[in-house]
Short mmCIF file of C-alpha atoms in Angstrom, two decimals:
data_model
loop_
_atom_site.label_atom_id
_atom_site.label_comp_id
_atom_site.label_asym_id
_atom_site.label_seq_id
_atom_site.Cartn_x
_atom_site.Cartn_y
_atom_site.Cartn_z
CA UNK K 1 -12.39 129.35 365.67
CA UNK K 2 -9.59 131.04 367.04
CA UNK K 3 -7.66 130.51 363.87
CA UNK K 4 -10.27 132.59 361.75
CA UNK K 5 -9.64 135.83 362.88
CA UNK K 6 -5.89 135.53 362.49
CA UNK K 7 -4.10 138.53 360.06
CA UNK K 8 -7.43 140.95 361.23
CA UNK K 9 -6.12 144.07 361.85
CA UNK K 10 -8.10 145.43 364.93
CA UNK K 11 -8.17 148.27 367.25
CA UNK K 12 -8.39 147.07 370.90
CA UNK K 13 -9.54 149.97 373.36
CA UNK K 14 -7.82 149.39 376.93
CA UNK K 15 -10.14 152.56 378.91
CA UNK K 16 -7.82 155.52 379.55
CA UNK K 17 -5.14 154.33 381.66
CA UNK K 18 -3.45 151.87 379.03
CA UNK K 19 -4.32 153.86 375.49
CA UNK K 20 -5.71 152.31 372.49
CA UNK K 21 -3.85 149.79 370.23
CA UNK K 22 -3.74 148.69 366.79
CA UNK K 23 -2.32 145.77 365.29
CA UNK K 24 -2.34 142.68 363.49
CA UNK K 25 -3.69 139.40 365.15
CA UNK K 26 -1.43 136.88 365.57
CA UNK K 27 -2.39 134.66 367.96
CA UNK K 28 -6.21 133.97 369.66
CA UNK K 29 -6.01 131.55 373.10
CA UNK K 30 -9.40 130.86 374.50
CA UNK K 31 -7.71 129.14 377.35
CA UNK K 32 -5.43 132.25 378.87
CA UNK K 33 -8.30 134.64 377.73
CA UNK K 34 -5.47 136.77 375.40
CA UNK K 35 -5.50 138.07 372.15
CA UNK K 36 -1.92 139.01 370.51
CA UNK K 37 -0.92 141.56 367.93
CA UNK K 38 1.51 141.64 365.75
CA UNK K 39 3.28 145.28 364.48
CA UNK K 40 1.22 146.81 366.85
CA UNK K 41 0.80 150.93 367.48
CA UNK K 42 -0.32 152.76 370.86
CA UNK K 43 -2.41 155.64 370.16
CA UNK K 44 -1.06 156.22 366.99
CA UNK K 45 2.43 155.31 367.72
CA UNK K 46 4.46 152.29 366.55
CA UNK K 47 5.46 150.63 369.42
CA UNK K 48 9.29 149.86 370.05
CA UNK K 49 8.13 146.05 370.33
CA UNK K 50 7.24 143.24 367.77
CA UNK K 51 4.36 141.84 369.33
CA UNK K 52 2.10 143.11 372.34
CA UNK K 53 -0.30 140.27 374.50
CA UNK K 54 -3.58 141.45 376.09
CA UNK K 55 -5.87 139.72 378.83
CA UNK K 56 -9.60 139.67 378.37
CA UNK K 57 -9.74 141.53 381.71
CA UNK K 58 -8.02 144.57 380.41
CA UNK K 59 -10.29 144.94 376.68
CA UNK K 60 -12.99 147.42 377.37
CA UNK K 61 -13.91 147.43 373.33
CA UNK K 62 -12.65 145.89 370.20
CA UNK K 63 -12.98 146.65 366.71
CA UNK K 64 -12.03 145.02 363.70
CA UNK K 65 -10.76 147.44 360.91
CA UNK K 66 -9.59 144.80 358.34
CA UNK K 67 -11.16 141.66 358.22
CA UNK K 68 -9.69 138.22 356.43
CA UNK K 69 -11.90 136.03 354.27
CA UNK K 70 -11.76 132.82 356.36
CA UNK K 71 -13.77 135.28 358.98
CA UNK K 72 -16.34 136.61 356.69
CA UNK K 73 -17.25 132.77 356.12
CA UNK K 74 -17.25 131.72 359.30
CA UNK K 75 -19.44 134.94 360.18
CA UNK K 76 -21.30 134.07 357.35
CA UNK K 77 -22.23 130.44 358.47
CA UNK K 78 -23.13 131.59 362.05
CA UNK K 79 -25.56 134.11 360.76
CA UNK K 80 -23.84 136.74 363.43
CA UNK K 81 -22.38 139.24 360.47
CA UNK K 82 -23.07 141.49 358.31
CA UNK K 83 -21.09 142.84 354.77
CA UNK K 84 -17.66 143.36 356.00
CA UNK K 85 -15.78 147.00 355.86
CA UNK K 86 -12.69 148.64 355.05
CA UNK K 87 -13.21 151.65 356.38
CA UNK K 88 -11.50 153.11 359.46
CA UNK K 89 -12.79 152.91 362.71
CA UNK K 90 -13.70 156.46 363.21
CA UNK K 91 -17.07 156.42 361.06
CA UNK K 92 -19.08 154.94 363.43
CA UNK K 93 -22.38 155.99 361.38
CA UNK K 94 -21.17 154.14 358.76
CA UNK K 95 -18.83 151.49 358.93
CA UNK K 96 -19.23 147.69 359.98
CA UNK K 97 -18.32 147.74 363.41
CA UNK K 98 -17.22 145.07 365.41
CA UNK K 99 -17.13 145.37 369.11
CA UNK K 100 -16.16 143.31 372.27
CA UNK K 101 -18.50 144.08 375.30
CA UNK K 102 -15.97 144.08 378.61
CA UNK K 103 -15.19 140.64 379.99
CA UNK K 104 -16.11 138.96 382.80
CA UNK K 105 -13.42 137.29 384.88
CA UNK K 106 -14.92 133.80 384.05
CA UNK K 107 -13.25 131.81 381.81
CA UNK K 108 -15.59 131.92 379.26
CA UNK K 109 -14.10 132.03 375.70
CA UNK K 110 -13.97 135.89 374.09
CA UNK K 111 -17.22 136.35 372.05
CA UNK K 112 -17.15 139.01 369.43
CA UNK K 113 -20.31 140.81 368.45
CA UNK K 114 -20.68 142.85 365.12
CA UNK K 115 -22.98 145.36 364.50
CA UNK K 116 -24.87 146.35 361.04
CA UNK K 117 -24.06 150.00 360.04
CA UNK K 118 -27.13 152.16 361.26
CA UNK K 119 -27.63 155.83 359.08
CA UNK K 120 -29.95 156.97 356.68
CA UNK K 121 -28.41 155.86 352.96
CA UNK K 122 -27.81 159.34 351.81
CA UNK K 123 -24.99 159.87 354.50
CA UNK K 124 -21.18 159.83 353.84
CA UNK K 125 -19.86 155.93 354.10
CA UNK K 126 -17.73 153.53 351.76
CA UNK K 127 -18.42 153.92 348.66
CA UNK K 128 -18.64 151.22 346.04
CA UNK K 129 -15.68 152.20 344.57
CA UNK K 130 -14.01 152.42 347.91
CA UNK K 131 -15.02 148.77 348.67
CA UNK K 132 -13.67 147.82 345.19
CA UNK K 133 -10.35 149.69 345.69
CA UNK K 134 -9.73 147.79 348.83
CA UNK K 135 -10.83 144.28 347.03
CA UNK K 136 -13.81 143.58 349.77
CA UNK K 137 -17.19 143.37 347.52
CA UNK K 138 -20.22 141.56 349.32
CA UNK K 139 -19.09 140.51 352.47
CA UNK K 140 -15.88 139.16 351.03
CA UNK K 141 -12.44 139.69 350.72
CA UNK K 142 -11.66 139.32 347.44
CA UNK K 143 -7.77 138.94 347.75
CA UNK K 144 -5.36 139.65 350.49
CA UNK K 145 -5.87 143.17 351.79
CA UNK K 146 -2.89 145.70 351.66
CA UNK K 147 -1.10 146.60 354.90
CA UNK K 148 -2.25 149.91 356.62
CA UNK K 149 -1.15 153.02 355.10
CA UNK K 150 1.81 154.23 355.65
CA UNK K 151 1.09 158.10 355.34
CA UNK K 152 -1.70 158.00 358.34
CA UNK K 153 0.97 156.89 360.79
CA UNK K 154 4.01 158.76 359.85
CA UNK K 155 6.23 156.79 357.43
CA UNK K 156 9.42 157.72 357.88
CA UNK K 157 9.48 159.39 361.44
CA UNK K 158 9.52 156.58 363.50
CA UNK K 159 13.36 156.76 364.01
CA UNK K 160 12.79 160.37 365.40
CA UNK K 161 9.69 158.85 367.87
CA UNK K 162 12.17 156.83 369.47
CA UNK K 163 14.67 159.44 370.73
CA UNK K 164 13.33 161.30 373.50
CA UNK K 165 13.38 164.84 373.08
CA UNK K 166 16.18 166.60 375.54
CA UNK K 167 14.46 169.38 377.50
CA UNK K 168 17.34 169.99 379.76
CA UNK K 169 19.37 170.56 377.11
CA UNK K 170 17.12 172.54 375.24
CA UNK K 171 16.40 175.20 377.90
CA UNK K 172 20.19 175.66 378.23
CA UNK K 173 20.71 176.91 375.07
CA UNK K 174 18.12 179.78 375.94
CA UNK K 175 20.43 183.11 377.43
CA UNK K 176 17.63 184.33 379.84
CA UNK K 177 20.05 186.66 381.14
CA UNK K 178 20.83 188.30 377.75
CA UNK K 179 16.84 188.48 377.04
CA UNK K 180 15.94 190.15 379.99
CA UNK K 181 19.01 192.45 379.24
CA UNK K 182 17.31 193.71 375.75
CA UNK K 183 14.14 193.89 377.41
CA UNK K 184 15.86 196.46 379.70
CA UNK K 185 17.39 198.56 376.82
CA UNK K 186 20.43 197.49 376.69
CA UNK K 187 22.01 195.00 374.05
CA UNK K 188 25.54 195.07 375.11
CA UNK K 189 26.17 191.59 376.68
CA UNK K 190 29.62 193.10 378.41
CA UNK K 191 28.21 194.84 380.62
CA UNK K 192 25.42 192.45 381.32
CA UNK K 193 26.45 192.60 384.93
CA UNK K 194 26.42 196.13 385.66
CA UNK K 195 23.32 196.42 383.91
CA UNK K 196 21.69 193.59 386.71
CA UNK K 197 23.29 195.13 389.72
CA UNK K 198 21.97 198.89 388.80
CA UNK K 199 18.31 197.27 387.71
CA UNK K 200 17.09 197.17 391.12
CA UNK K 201 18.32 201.11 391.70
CA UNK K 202 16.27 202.12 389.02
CA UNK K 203 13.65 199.61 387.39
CA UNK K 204 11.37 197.91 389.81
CA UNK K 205 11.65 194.56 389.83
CA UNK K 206 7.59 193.72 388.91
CA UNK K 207 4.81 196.02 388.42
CA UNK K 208 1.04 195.90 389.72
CA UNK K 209 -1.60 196.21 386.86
CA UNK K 210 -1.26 199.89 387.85
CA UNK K 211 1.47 200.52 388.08
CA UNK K 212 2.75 199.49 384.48
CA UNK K 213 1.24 202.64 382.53
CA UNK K 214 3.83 205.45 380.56
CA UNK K 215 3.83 208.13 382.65
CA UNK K 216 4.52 211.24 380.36
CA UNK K 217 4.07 213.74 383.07
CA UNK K 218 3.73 214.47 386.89
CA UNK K 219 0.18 213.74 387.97
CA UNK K 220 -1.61 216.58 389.49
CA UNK K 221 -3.31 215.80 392.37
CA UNK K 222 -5.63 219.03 393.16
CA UNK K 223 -6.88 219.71 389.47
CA UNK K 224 -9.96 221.36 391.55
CA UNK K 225 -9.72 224.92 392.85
CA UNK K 226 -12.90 226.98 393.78
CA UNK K 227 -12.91 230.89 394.63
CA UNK K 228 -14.39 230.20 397.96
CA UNK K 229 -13.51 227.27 399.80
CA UNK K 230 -16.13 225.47 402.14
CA UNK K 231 -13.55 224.77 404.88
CA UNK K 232 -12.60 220.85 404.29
CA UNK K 233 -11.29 219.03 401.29
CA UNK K 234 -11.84 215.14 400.28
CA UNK K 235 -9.71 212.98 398.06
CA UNK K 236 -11.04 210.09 395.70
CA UNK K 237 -9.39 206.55 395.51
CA UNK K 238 -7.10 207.78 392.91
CA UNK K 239 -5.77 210.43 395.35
CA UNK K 240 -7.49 213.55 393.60
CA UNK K 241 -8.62 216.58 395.95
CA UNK K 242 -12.22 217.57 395.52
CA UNK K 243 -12.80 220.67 397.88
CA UNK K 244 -15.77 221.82 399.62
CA UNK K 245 -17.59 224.46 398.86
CA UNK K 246 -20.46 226.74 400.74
CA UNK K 247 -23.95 226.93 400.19
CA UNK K 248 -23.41 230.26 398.50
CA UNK K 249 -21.20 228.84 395.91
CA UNK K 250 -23.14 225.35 395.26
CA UNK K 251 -26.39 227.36 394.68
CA UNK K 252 -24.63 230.01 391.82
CA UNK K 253 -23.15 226.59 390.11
CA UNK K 254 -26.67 225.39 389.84
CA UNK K 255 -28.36 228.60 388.52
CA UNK K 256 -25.65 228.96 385.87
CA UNK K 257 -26.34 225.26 384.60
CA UNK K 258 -29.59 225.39 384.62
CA UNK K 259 -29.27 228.56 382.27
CA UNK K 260 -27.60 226.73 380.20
CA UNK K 261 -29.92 224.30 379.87
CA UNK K 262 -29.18 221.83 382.59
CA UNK K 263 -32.88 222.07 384.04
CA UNK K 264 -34.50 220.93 387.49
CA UNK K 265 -36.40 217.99 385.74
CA UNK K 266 -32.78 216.78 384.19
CA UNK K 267 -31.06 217.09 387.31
CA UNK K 268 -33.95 215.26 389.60
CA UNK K 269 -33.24 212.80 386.91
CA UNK K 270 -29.98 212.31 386.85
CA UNK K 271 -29.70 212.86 390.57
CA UNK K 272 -32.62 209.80 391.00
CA UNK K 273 -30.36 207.44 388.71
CA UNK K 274 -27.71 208.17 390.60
CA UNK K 275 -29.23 207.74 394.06
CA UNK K 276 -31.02 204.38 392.99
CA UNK K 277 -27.59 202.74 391.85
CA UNK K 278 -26.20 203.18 394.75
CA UNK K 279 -28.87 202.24 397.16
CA UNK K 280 -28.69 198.91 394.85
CA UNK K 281 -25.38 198.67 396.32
CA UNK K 282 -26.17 199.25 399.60
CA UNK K 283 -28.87 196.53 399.45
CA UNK K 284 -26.70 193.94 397.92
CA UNK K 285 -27.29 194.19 394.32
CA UNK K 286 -27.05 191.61 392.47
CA UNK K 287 -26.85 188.87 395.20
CA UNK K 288 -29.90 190.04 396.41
CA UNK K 289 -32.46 191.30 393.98
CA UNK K 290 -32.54 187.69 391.70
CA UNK K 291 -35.97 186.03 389.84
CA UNK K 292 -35.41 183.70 392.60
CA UNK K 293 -35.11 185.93 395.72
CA UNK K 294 -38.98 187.27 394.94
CA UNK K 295 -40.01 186.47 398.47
CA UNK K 296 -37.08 188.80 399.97
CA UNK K 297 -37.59 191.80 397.97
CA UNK K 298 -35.74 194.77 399.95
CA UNK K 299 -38.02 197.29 401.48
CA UNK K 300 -36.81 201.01 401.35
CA UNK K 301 -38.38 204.01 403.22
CA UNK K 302 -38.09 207.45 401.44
CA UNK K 303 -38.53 210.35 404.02
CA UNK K 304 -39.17 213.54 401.97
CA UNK K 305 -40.25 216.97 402.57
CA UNK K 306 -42.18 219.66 399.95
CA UNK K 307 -38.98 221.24 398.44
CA UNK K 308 -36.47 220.05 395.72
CA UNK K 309 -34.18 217.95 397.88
CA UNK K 310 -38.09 215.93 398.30
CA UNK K 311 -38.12 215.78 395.14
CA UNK K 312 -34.77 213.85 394.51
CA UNK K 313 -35.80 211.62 397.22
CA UNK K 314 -39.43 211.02 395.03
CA UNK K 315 -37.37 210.71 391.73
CA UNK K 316 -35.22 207.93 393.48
CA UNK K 317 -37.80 206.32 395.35
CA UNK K 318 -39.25 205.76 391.53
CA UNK K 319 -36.31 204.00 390.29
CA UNK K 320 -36.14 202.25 393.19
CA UNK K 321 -40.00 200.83 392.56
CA UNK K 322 -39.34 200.41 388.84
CA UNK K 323 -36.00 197.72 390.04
CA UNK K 324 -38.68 195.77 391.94
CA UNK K 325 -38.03 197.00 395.15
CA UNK K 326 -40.80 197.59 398.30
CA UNK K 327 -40.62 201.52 398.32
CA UNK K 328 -42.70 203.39 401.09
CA UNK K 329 -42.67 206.92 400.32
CA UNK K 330 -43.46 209.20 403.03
CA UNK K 331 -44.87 213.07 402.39
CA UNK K 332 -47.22 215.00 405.04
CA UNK K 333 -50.26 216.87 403.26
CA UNK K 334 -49.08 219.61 402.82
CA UNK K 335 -51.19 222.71 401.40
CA UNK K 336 -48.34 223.90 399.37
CA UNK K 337 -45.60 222.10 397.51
CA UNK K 338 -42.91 223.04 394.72
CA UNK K 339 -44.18 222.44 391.77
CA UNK K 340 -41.19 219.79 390.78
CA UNK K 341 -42.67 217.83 393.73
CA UNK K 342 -45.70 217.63 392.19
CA UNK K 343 -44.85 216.23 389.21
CA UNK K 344 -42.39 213.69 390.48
CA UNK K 345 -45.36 212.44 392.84
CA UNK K 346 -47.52 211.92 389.78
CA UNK K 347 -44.67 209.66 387.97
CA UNK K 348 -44.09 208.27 391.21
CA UNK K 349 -48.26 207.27 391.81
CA UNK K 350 -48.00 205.29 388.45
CA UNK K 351 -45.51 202.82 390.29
CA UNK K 352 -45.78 200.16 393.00
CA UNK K 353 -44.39 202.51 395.49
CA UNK K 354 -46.34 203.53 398.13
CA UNK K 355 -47.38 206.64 399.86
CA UNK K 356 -48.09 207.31 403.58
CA UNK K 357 -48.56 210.80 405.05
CA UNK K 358 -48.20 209.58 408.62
CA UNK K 359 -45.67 208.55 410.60
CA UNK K 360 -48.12 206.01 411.94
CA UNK K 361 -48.35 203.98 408.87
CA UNK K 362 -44.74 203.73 408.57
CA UNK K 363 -43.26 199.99 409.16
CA UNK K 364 -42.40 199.63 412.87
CA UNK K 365 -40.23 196.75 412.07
CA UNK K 366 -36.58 197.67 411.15
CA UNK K 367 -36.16 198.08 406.91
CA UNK K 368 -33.58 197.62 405.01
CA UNK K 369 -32.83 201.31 404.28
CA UNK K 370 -33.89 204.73 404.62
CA UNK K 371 -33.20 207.47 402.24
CA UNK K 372 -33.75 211.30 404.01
CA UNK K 373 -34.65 213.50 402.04
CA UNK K 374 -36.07 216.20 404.93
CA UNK K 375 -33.59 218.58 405.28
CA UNK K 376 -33.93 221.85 402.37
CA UNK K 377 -31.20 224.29 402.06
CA UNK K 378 -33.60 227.11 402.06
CA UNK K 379 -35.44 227.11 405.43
CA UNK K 380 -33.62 226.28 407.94
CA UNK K 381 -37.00 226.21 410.51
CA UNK K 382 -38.71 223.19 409.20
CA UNK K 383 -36.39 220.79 411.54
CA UNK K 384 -38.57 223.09 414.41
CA UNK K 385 -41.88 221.50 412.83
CA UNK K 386 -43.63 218.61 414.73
CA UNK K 387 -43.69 215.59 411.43
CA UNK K 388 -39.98 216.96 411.07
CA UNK K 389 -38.95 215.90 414.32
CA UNK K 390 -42.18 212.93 414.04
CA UNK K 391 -40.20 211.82 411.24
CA UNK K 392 -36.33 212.16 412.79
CA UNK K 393 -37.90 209.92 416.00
CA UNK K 394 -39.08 207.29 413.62
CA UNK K 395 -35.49 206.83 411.40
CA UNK K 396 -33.09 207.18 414.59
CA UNK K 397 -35.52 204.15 416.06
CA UNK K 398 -35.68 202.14 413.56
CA UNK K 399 -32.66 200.50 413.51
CA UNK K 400 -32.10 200.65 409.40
CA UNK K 401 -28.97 202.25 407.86
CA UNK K 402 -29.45 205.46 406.61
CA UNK K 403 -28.61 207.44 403.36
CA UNK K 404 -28.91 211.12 403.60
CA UNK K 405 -29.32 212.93 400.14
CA UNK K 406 -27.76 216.26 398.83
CA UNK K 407 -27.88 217.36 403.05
CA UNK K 408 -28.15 220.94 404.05
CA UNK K 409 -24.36 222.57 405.40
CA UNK K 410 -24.51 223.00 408.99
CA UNK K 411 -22.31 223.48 411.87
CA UNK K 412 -24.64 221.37 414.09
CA UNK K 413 -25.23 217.54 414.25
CA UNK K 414 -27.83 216.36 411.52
CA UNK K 415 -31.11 215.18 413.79
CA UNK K 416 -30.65 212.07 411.45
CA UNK K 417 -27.94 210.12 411.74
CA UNK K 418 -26.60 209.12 408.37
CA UNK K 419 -24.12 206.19 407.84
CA UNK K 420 -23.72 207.52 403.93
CA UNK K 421 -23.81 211.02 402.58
CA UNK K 422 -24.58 211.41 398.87
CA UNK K 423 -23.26 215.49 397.63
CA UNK K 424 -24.54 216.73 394.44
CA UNK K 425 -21.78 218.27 392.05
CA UNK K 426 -19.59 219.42 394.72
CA UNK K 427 -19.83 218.50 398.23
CA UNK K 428 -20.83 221.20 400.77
CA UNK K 429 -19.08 220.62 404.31
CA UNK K 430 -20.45 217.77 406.21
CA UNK K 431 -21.10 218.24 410.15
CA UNK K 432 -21.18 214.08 410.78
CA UNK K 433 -17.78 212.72 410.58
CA UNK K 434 -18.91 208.88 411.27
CA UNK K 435 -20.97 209.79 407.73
CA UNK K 436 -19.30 207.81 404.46
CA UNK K 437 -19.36 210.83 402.19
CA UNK K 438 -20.24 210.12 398.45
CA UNK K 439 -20.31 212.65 395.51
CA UNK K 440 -22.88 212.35 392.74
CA UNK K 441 -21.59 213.83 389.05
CA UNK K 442 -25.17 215.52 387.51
CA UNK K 443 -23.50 216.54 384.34
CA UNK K 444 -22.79 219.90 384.64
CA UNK K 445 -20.29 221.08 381.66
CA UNK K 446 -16.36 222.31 382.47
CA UNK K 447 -17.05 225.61 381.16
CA UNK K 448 -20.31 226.32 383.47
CA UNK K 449 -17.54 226.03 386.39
CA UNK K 450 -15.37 228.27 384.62
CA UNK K 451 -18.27 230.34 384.70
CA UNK K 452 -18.86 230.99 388.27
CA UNK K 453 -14.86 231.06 389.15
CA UNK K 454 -13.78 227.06 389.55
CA UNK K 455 -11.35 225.26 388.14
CA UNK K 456 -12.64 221.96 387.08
CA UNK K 457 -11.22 218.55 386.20
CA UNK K 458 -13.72 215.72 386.78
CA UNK K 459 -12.48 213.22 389.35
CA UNK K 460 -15.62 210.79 388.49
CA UNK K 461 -12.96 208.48 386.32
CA UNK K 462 -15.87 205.74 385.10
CA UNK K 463 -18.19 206.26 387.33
CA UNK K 464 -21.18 208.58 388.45
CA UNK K 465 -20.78 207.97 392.04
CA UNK K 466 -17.31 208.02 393.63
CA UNK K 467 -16.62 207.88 397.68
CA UNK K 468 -14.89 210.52 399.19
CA UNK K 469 -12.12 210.64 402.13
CA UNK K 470 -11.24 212.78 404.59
CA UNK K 471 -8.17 214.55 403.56
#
């Protein structure tokens, strides 16, 4: 038997370490468990030898790509095989495969199984005119097959696949020097030298992802200059000044926008947008609010009083609900409110926010954050009033970090103490310096600030919320 499959030209599969080889059986010894090939290629390449041996051991799968006629009949007679094929090994769907299971290390002679092509009919395979062409018709080879073509393994290039390719060699020819000199403007390879020693005086040797960007002019750092200054400036990341500016100022710069046409309910808006993204932040953001993190939902207590800075802290608290977050708004009964307040309550009610008008039903455990919104520009006395002070007790106790929004300018200590500081527009002078000051960009035009006397060139960059630093 070991004579029949002798002239087959298979395609023995060694696993990944040894490759793949083709070739044409020569010689089949049940006793040493090895199959030879004669003319053989690995992985597509002729080998530099006649005739390459393999051990049973080392066969993971083998596959028989041209079959003679004395194995067809022996096939035949064993009723193990199917009609032979021509076709190459890579049609699986299609062709007759032959394959060799991996050996045992018993001495048990090789046994080679063939499969019967599986597919539906319709699919691309051999034609008949394909199995004609190739003389196999019925199982059988009807004359001696033709060697493998030449074209599908290079033809004449196997001279050049013997030379190994000189990289050393190679990479000398390349003049890095006189690259590197072009790259530096200069294409005059005499004074290649000079050119080196003065680089380092001049060019920096490597450049940070900032740092490689045309600069056509000087950069100005204070593009910002107000008529009346509030006493302390603040610079961004990028180094730009953004100045403070009083009360007095900050309230005419509102009025003018809201002429025109930058109105309360746009700026609670845009102010509440502002304020929700970066308590996000502050409560971990996207590592914490997840589908799968439902059962540690953050929990968020807005303190707010009955003017507009309540109402930012209501518009906020909103967003904050609508992001799935525990929101506990709290607002004394009061007998008379703004009327902006009312509103935002009634878009707030239609959340899952809640409301608590004591200081009672506030969580005594510590939250996650508190957003202070007491404090109004306008009246100055309400820090006097009992749930002012109620209210102050309850946030300096309870442990949370918190964010103090669009705070009144004052001299004194806040009675809150803030870890962040969010300024609307332009920030008014801060009293805490432990506070994190943050600016918040509402949209208010360049020419509205020409309008009341500032100078304006918006150090926002990307964002809407940028943190300032002491200058």
């Amino acid at each position: 038997m070991s004579t029949d499959w002798l002239g087959s030209v298979v395609s023995i599969n060694c696993g990944p370490a040894l490759g793949v080889y083709q070739g044409e059986v020569s010689s089949v010894e049940h006793g040493s468990q090895t199959i030879s090939l004669r003319l053989p290629y690995h992985n597509g390449i002729k080998c530099p030898v006649p005739e390459v041996t393999f051990s049973a051991m080392d066969i993971k799968e083998l596959k028989f790509l041209d079959i003679q006629s004395s194995a067809t009949k022996h096939s035949s007679g064993q009723g193990a095989a199917t009609e032979a094929s021509s076709t190459p090994s890579g049609h699986h769907g299609h062709s007759n495969r032959v394959s060799h299971p991996a050996p045992s290390h018993s001495a048990a002679p090789i046994s080679i199984l063939r499969r019967a092509p599986i597919g539906p009919s319709n699919s691309r395979g051999p034609t008949q005119a394909a199995l004609k062409k190739n003389g196999v018709r019925n199982g059988g080879a009807a004359g001696p097959l033709r060697p493998k073509d030449d074209d599908c393994f290079g033809g004449g290039t196997d001279e050049d696949l013997d030379k190994d390719f000189d990289f050393e060699g190679n990479l000398a020819l390349f003049d890095k020097a006189a690259v590197f000199s072009k790259m530096g403007g200069t294409n005059n390879h005499s004074n290649r030298a000079q050119h080196q020693s003065t680089q380092g005086e001049h060019n920096p040797v490597s450049y940070r992802h900032d740092q490689n960007i045309l600069k056509g002019k000087p950069i100005i750092y204070r593009q910002i200059t107000v008529p009346q200054h509030g006493g302390k400036d603040y610079c961004t990341d990028a180094g730009l000044v953004v100045p403070s500016v009083p009360y007095e100022l900050h309230k005419r710069l509102l009025a003018a926008s809201e002429r025109w046409g930058l109105s309360v309910e746009r700026r609670l808006e845009t102010i509440g947008v502002c304020s929700c993204q970066m308590a996000l932040s502050l409560l971990g953001g996207p590592n914490r609010l997840t589908p799968k993190n439902v059962h540690q939902r953050p929990t968020v207590v807005v303190l707010c009083g009955p003017h507009i800075q309540g109402a930012q802290g209501i518009s906020s608290g909103r967003h904050l609900a609508n992001h799935e977050v525990e929101v506990i708004l709290f607002l004394p009964n009061f007998l008379k409110m703004q009327e902006s307040v009312t509103s935002e309550l009634n878009l707030y009610s239609r959340t899952s926010g809640k409301q608590v008008a004591s200081i009672k039903d506030l969580p005594t455990s510590p939250v996650d954050l508190v957003i202070n919104c007491l404090d109004c520009h306008e009246n100055r006395l309400l820090r006097e009033q009992s749930w002012y002070q109620s209210a102050a007790e309850w946030a300096n106790q309870n442990r949370a970090p918190v964010l103090s929004m669009d705070p009144s300018s004052s001299e004194q200590p806040q009675p809150i103490q803030a870890k962040w500081t969010l300024c609307v527009g332009l920030p008014l002078p801060v009293a805490e310096p432990e506070s994190r000051v943050y600016l918040c960009d509402i949209g208010i035009p360049k020419q509205v600030f020409r309008e009341v006397g500032i100078s304006y060139h918006s150090p926002f960059g990307c964002k809407f919320v940028i943190p300032l630093h002491s200058a």
